[in-house]
XYZ file of C-alpha atoms in Angstrom:
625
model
C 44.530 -58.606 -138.979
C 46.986 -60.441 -140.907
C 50.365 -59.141 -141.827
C 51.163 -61.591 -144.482
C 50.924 -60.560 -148.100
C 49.420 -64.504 -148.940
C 51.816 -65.053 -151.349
C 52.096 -68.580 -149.724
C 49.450 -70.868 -148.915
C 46.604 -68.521 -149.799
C 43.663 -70.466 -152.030
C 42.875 -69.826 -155.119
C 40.693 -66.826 -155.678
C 37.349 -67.798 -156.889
C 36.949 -66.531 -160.193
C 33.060 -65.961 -159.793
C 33.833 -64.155 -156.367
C 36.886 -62.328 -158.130
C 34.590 -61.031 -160.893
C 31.496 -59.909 -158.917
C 33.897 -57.951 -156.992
C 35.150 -56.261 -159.736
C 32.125 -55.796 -161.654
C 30.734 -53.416 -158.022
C 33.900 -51.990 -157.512
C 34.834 -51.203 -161.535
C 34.152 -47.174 -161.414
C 36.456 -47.010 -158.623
C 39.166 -48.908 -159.915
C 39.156 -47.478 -163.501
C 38.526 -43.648 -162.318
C 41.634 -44.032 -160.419
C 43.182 -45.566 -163.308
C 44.532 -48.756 -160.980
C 46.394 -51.008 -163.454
C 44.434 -54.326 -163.450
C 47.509 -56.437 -162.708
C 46.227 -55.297 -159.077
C 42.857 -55.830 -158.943
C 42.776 -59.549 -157.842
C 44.854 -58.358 -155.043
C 42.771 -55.762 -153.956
C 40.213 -58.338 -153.408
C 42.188 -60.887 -151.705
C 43.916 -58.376 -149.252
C 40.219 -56.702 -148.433
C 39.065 -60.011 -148.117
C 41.368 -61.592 -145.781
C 42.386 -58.565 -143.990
C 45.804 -58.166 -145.043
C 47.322 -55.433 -144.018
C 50.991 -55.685 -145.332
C 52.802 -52.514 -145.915
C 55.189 -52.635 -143.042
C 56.650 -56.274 -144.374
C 57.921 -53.676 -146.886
C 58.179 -50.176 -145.523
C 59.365 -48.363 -142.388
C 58.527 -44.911 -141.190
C 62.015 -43.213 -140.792
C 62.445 -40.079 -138.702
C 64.204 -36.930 -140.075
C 65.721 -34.700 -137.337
C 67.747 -31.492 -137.603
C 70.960 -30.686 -136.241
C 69.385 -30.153 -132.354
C 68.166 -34.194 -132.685
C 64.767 -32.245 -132.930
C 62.255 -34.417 -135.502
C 61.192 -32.504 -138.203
C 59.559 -34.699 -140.619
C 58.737 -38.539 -141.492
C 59.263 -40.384 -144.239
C 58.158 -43.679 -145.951
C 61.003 -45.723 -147.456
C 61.660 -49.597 -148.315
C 63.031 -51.454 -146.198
C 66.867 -52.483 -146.174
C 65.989 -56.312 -146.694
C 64.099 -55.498 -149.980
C 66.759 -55.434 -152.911
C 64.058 -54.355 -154.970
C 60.388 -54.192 -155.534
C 58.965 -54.446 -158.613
C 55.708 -52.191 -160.204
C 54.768 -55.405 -161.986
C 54.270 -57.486 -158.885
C 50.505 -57.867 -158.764
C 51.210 -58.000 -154.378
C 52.992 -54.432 -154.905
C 49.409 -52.536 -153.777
C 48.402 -52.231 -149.650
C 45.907 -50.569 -148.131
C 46.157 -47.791 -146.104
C 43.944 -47.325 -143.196
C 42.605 -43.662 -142.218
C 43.259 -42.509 -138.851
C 40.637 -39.891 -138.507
C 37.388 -39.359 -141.076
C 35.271 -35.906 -140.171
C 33.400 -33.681 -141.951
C 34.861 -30.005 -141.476
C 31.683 -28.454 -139.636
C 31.931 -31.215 -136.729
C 36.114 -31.386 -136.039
C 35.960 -28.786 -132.692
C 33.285 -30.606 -131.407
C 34.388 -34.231 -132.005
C 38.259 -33.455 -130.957
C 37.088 -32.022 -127.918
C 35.269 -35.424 -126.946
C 38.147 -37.651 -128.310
C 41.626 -36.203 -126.457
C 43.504 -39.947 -127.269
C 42.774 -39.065 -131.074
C 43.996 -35.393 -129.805
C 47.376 -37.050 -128.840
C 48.191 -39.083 -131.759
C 46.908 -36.717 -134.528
C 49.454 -34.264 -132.618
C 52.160 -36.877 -132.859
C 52.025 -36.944 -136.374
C 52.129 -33.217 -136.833
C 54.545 -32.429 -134.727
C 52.899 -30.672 -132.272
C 53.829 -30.729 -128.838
C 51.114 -32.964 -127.003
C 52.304 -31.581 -123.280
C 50.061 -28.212 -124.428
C 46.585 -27.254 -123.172
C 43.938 -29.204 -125.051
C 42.438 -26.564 -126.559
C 45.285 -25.140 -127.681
C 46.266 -28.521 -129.221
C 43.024 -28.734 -131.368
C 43.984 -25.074 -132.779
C 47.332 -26.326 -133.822
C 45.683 -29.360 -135.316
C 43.079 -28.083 -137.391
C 45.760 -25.314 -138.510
C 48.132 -28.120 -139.824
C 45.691 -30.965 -140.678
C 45.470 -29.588 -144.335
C 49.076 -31.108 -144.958
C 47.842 -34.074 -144.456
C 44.149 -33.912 -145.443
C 42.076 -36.092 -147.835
C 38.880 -35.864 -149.136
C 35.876 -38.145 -150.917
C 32.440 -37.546 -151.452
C 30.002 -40.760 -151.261
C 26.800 -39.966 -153.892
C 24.172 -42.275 -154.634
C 20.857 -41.440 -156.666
C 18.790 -39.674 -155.263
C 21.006 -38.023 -152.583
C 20.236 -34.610 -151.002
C 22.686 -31.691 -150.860
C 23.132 -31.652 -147.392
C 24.709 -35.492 -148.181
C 26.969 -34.034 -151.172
C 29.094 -32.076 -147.887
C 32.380 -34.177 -148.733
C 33.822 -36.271 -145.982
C 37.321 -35.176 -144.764
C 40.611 -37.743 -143.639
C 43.849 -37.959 -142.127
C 45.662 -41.505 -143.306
C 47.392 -43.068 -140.213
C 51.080 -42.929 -139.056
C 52.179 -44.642 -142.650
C 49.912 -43.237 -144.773
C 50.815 -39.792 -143.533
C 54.364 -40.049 -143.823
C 53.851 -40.528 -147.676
C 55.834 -37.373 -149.285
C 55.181 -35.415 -151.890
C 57.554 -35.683 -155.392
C 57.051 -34.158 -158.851
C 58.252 -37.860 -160.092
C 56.664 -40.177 -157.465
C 57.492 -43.599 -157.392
C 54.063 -44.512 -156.221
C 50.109 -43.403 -156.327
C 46.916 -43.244 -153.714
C 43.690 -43.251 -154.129
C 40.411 -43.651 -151.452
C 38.555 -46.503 -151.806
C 35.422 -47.807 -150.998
C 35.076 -51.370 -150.126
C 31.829 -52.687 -150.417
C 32.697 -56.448 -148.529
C 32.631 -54.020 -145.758
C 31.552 -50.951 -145.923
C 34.459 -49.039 -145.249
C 36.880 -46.423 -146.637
C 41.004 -47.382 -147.184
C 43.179 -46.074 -149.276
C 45.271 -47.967 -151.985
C 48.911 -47.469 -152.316
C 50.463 -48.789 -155.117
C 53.814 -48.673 -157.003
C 54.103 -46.767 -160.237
C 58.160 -47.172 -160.589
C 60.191 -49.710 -159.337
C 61.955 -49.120 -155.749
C 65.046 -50.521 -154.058
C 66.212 -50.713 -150.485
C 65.739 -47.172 -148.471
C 64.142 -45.847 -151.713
C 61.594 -42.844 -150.317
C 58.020 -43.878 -151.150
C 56.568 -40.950 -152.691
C 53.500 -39.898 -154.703
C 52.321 -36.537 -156.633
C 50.072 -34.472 -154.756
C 49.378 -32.346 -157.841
C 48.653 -35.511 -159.902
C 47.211 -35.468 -163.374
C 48.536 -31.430 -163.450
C 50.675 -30.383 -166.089
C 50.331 -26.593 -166.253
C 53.318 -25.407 -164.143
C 51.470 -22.228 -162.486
C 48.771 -24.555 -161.158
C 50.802 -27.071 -159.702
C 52.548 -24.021 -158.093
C 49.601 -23.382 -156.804
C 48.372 -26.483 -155.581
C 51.257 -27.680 -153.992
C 51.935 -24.435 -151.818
C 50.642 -25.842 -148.503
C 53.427 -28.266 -148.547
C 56.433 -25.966 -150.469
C 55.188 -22.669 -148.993
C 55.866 -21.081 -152.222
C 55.515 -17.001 -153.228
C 53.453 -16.353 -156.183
C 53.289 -13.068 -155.870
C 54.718 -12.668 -159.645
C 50.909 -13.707 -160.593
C 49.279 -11.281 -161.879
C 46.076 -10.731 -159.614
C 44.105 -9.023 -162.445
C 40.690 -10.885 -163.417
C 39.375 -11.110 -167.006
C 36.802 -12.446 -168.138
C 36.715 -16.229 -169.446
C 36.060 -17.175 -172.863
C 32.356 -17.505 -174.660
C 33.188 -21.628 -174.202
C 33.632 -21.034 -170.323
C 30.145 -19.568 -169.962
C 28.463 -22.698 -172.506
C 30.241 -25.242 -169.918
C 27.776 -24.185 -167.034
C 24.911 -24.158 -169.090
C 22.044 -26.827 -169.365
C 20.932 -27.687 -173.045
C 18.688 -24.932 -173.441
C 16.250 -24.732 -176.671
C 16.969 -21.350 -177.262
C 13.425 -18.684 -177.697
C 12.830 -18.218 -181.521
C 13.590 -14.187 -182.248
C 10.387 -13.826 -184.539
C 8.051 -15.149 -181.171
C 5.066 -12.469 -181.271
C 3.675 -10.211 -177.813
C 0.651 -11.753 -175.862
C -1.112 -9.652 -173.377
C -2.496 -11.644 -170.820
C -4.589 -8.774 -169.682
C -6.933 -8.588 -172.662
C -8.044 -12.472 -172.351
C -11.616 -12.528 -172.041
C -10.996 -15.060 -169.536
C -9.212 -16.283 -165.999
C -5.254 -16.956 -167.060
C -4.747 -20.436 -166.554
C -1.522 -20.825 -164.502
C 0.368 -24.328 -164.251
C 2.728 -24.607 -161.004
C 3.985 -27.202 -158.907
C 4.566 -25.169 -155.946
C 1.907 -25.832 -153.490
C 2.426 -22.424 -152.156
C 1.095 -20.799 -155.657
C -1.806 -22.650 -155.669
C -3.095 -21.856 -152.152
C -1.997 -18.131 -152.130
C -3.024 -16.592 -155.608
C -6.722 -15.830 -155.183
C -7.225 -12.867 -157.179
C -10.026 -13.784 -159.652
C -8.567 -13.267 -162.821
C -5.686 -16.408 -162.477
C -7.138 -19.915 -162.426
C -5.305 -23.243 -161.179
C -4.754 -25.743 -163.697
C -3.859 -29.133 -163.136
C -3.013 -29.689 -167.166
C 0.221 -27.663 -167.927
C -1.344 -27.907 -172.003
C -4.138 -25.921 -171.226
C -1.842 -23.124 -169.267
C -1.332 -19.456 -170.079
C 1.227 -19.573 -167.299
C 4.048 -22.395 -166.771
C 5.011 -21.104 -163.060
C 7.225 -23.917 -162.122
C 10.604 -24.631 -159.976
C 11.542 -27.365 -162.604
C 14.809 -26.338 -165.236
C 12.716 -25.264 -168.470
C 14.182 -25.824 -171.017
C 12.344 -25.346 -174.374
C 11.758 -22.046 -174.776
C 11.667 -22.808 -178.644
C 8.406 -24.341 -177.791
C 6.718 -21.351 -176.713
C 6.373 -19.651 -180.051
C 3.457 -22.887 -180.813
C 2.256 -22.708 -177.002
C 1.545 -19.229 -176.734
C 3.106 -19.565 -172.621
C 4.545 -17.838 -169.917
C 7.013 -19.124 -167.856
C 8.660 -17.449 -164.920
C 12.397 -18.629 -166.017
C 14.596 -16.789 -168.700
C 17.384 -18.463 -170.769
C 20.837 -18.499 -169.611
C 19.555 -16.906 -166.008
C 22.366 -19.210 -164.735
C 24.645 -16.202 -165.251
C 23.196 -14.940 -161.979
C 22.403 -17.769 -160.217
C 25.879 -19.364 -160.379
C 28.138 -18.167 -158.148
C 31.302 -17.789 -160.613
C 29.795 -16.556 -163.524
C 27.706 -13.672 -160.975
C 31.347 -12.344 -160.376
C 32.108 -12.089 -163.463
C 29.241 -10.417 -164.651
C 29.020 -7.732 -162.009
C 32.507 -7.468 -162.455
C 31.755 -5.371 -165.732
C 30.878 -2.445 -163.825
C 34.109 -1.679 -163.183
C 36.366 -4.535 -163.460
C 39.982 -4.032 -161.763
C 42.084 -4.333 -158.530
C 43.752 -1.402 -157.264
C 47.685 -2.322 -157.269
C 48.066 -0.130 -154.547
C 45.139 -0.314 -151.976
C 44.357 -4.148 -153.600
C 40.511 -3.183 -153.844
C 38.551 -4.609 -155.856
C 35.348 -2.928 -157.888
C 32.186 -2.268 -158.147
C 32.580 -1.950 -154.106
C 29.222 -4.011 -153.644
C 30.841 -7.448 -154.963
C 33.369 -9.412 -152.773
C 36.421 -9.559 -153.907
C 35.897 -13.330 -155.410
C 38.053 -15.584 -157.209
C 36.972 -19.085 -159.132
C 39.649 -21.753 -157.103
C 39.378 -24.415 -160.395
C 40.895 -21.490 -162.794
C 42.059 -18.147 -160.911
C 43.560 -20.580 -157.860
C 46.962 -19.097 -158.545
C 45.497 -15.342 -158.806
C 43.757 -15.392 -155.520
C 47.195 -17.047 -153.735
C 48.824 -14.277 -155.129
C 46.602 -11.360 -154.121
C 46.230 -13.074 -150.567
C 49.991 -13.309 -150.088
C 50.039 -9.370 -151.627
C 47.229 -8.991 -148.754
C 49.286 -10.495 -146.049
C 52.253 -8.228 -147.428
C 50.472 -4.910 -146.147
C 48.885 -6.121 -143.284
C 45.330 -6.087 -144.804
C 42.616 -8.863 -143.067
C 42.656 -12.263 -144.681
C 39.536 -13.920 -143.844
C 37.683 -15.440 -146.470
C 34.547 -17.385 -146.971
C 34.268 -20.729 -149.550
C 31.283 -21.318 -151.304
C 30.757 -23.553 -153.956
C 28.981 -22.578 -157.218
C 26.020 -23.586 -157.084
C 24.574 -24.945 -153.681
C 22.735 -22.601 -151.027
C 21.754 -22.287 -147.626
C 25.076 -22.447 -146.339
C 26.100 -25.846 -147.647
C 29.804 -26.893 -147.715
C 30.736 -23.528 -146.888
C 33.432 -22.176 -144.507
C 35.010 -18.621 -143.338
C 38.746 -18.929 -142.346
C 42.178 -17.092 -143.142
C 44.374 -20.182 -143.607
C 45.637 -19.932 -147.114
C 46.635 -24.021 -146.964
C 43.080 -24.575 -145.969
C 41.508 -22.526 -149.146
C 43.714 -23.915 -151.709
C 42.543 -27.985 -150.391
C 38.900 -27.328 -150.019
C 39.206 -26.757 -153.643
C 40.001 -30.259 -153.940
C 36.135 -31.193 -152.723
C 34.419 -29.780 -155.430
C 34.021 -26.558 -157.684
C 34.374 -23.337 -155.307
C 34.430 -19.347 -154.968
C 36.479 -17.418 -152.542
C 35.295 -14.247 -151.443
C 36.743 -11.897 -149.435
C 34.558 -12.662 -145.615
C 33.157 -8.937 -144.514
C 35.476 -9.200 -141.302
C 33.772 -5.865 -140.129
C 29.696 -6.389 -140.697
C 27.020 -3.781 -139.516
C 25.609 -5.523 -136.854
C 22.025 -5.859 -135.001
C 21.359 -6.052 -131.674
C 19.294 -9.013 -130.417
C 17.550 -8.910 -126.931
C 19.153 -11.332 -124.675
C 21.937 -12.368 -127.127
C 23.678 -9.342 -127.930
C 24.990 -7.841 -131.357
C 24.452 -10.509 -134.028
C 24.918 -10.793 -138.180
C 21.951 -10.257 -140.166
C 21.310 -10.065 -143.643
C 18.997 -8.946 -146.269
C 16.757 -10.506 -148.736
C 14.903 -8.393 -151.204
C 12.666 -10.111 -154.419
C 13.372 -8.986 -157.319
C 10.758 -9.224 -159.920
C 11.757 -9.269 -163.618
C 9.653 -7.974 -166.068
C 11.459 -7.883 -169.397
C 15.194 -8.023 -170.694
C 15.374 -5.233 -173.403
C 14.204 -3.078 -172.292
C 14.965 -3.810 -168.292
C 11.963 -3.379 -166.565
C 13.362 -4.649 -163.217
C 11.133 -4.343 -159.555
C 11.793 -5.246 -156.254
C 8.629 -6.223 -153.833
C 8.571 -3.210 -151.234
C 8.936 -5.885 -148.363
C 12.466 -7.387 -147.022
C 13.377 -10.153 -145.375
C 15.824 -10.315 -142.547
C 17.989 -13.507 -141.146
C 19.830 -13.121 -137.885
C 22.701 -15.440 -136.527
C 22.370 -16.844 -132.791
C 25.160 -15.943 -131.446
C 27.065 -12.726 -130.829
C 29.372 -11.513 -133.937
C 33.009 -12.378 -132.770
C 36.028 -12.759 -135.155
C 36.833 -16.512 -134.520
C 35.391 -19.749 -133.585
C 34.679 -19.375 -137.798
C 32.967 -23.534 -137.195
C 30.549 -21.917 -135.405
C 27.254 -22.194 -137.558
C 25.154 -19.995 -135.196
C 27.450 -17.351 -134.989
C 29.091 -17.166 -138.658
C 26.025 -17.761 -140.489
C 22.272 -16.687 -140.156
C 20.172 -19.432 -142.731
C 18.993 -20.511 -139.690
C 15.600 -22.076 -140.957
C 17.052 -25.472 -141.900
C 19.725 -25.938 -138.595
C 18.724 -24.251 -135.827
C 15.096 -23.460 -136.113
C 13.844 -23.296 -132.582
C 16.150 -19.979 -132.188
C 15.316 -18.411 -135.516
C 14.842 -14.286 -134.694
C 11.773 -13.807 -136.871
C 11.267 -9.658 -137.391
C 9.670 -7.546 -139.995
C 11.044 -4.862 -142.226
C 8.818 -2.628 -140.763
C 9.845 -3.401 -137.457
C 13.472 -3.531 -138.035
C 14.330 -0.053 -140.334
C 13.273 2.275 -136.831
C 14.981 -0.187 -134.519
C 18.094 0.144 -137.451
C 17.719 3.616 -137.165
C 17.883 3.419 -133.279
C 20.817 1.342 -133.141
C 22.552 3.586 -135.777
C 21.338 7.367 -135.125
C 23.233 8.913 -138.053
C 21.777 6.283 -140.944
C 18.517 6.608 -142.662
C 17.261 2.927 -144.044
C 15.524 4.878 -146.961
C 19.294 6.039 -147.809
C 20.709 2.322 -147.512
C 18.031 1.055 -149.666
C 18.847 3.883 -152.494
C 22.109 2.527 -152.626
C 20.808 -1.271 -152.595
C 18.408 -0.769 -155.095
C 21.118 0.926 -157.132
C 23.152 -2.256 -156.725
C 20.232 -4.685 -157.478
C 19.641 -2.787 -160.913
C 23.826 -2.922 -161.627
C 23.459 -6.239 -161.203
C 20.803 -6.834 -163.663
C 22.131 -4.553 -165.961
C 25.044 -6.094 -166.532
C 23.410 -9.344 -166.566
C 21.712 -7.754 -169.564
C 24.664 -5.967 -171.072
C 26.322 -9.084 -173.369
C 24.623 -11.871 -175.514
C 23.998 -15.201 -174.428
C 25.808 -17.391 -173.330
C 27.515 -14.261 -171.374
C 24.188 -12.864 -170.392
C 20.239 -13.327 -170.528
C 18.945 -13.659 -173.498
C 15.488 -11.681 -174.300
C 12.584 -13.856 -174.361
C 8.938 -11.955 -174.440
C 7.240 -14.979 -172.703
C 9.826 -15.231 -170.404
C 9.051 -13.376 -166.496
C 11.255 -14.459 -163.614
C 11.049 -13.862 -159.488
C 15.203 -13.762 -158.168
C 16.048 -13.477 -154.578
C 18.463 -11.196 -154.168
C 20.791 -11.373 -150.947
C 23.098 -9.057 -149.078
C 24.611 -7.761 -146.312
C 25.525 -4.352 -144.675
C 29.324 -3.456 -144.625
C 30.491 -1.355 -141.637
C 33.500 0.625 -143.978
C 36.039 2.591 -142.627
C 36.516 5.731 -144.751
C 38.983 7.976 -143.388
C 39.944 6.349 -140.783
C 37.605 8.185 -138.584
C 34.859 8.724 -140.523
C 32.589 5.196 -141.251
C 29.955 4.639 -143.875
C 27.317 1.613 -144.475
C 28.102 -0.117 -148.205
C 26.045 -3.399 -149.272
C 27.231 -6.371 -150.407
C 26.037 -8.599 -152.597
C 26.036 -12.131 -151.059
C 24.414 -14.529 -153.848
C 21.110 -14.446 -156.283
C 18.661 -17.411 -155.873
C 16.245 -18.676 -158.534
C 13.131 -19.248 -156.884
C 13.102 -18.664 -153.900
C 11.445 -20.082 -150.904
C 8.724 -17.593 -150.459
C 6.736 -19.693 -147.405
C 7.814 -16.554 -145.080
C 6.395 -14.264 -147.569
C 3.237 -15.750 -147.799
C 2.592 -15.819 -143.877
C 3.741 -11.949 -143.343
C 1.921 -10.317 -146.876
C -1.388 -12.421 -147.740
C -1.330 -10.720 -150.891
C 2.396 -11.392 -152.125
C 1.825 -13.884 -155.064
C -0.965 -11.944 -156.256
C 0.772 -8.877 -156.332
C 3.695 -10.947 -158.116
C 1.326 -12.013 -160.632
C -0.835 -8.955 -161.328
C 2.952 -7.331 -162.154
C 4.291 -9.592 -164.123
C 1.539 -11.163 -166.139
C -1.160 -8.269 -166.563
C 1.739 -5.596 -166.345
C 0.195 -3.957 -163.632
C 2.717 -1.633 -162.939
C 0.985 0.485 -160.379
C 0.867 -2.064 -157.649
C 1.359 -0.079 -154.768
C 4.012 -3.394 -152.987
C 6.352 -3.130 -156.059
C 9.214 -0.851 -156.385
C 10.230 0.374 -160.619
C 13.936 0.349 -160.020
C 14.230 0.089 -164.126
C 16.276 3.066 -164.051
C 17.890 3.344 -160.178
């Protein structure tokens, strides 16, 4: 590695080589709005391996009045009189120390104690401590000095969209924060080869012992955000902030939807039941066509000649229906469910509200949640009101709209919550510290949840079912608050991770071994009060006009999963009681398990919502729970 800037000496850049550079790298550059004047520099440092920021910067040690070092700083260094934003050499890179993704950081620090010792070094922690003990202080202060990029190509699964995680080395890291920086950073992805550095350039010219500094709210003006964002480094109360939700505006709700052709109001009934003929039915889930047997549906391989669109696909031209004369098994603006943000706020209309006093939230089923991109300064102030009166803290991150678990983590460090908003669009909600729990032979008392499907008939008026069957997911491990990185005891979507352990159990074997485990709880009671829940939910899914809620469509039939988990409440503080929760709703839902246990699931699906038989005896009217 070189530690000349090549001001001298160094060959002309080719200008072909120079442009095809540019021309692979030109999203990056211009997304991070680098000022061109750089980019020839870019190349030629990447290229030759030039890294040059200590010819112009030292790391200088702050220390308090004990000689004890409490911070680092970047500044110039004393032989520079000045160093100008216009010099096309005034950019470096910055190399990363440590690059992780957050699920693999215990595991990995445990096998790497040299990268123990140094991340330590650089966050003051004192490296003569136990090991473990040093990887607890580390991942409790890394989000200081955490970065974060997410590589997507076409084609990429979710499991691939989990952003990637850094810590810049000893330089890097010693970059402050300043509301009027002098310089900017960005990641960057060199394709010569292959690897992620950070640029540092100057936005502001700097003079000898000049602090190098950057904004790490950059590009936000509002002054309660940056509040907000920047409290991990200024530690800042906002505990003025009103905690009080209310609901965003009609243009909020449009944002998050796909360009829907909207279902024409004049679009006449069709009863499939009076055709004088098997209902075609169009799907391209395999599952459909080599479970639904009954003898008046027929498989179609021509989605023209179906009665029935019954598809995982986004439809999107429900317009089109009036001319078709089709089913499908989606409804406009169903994304108000399926969404995590906009299912708050829905079910939120119940009884919308946070008790000042007590800080809980209604209707009791939903998590207290909070959006991070535009209640981020409401949630900091209810968990700082939370931390006021002793109340738990833990909290689980989700983002909107992936499932099974994906980029999602349970912790209680409020420095933590506020970056992993940085990695893409996330909820918070309030982590059930206190879960009814199940006891597994041989492992011992484990999380579980529930998973009932819902079956929607029509909109107005709700005719809303559930399928008399559950579904039940354990974790692997036994329930314990900590370790929250531990997938197998946190989380139980085992089906995807950690398959060769997956507790597979029935409903009807579970509700007397439930009842066992918890002698003074009947499961029909718990699923009066679920079912009650499920319809709340739908209902007020149903309750506004689109965009805000479903909009009626007479063609339109849709299967939800619904999922939840059992709350183990205090009441009295003696007394206890069981309360669901509402976890998420799924679209479609993989119904492989369903199939196995209940041979006659997607016919009874079917004969409900196409032929409106409503006396299948494995469907549950909960229309008016």
């Amino acid at each position: 590695m070189n530690g000349n800037d090549g001001r001298g000496g160094d060959p002309q850049i080719d200008s072909t080589i120079l442009n095809s550079f540019i021309d692979l790298h030109r999203t990056q550059l211009e997304l991070s709005n680098i000022p061109e004047h750089y980019w020839p520099n870019i190349y030629r440092k990447l290229h030759n391996e030039i890294f040059d920021v200590g010819e112009y910067f030292q790391i200088v040690e702050l220390q308090d009045d004990e000689d004890k070092t409490t911070g680092r700083e970047l500044r110039v260094k004393d032989e520079h009189t000045i160093l100008n934003k216009d010099d096309p050499y005034m950019i470096f890179i910055i190399d990363h120390a440590y690059t992780y993704r957050l699920d693999q950081i215990q595991k990995e620090l445990h096998q790497l104690p040299q990268l123990v010792d140094r991340l330590c070094h650089m966050m003051f922690i004192d490296i003569d401590e136990e090991h473990e003990k040093k990887i607890e202080k580390i991942i409790e202060e890394m989000w200081k000095l955490n970065h974060t990029y997410t590589l997507t190509t076409a084609g990429t699964m979710a499991e691939d969209r989990e952003p990637y995680w850094y810590i810049l080395d000893e330089v890097g890291s010693s970059i402050s924060h300043d509301d009027y920086p002098c310089a900017r950073m960005a990641p960057f992805y060199s394709m010569l080869d292959g690897t992620m550095y950070t640029l540092l350039w100057l936005v502001e010219n700097v003079s000898s012992e000049d602090r190098i500094s950057v904004d790490y709210a950059y590009g936000i003006t509002d002054n309660e955000i940056r509040r907000a964002k920047l409290v991990p480094w200024t530690k800042g109360s906002l505990t003025d902030i009103d905690i009080q939700q209310t609901e965003p505006s009609e243009q909020y709700f449009n944002t998050a939807r796909e360009n829907e052709l909207l279902p024409m109001s004049n679009m006449c009934e069709i009863d499939l039941s009076s055709l004088n003929r098997p209902v075609n039915v169009f799907t391209d889930l395999e599952l459909v066509r080599n479970h639904l047997f009954d003898q008046r549906f027929c498989i179609t391989d021509t989605k023209e000649n179906a009665d029935i669109l019954f598809i995982r696909t986004h439809f999107k031209t429900y317009n089109e229906l009036f001319f078709t004369s089709q089913f499908v098994n989606q409804y406009p603006f169903e994304n108000v469910i399926t969404i995590k943000d906009l299912l708050a706020i829905v079910c939120r209309r119940l009884s919308p509200g946070i008790d000042r006093t007590t800080l809980k939230s209604y209707p009791e089923w939903l998590p207290t949640t909070y959006n991070l991109t535009y209640e981020l300064s409401k949630f900091i102030s209810y968990y700082q009101q939370r931390e006021q009166k002793n109340l738990d803290n833990h909290w689980i991150i989700k983002p909107w709209n992936l499932a099974r678990s994906i980029d999602t983590h349970v912790t209680k460090n409020l420095n933590q919550i506020v970056r992993l908003a940085e990695s893409g669009p996330k909820v918070v909600c309030k982590y059930i510290e206190k879960p009814l729990l199940f006891y597994r032979d041989g492992v011992g008392n484990v999380k579980f949840d529930i998973r009932y499907i819902v079956l929607l008939h029509t909109i107005q008026p709700l005719k809303l079912f559930v399928y008399e069957k559950f579904w039940l997911r354990f974790a692997n491990k036994p329930y314990s608050l900590d370790n929250f990185d531990d997938y197998e005891k946190h989380f139980t979507v085992m089906n995807y991770r950690h398959a060769t352990t997956l507790k597979k159990i029935t409903c009807d074997e579970f509700i007397p071994l439930f009842e066992q485990q918890n002698p003074n709880q009947l499961w029909r009671n718990i699923e009066t009060d679920i079912f009650k829940m499920i319809h709340q939910i739908f209902l007020c899914a149903a309750s506004q006009p689109p965009p805000r809620g479903f909009d009626h469509c007479n063609r339109s039939r849709a299967i939800y999963a619904v999922d939840l988990m059992l709350d183990n409440i205090e009441n009295d503080g003696q007394n206890r009681y069981i309360q669901p929760k509402l976890c998420e709703v799924n679209f479609m839902p993989d119904i492989e398990r369903a199939c196995i246990y209940y041979p006659t699931f997607i016919n009874d699906i079917f004969q409900l919502l196409f032929l409106n038989d409503y006396t299948n005896q494995h469907v549950i009217d909960i229309s008016h729970f």
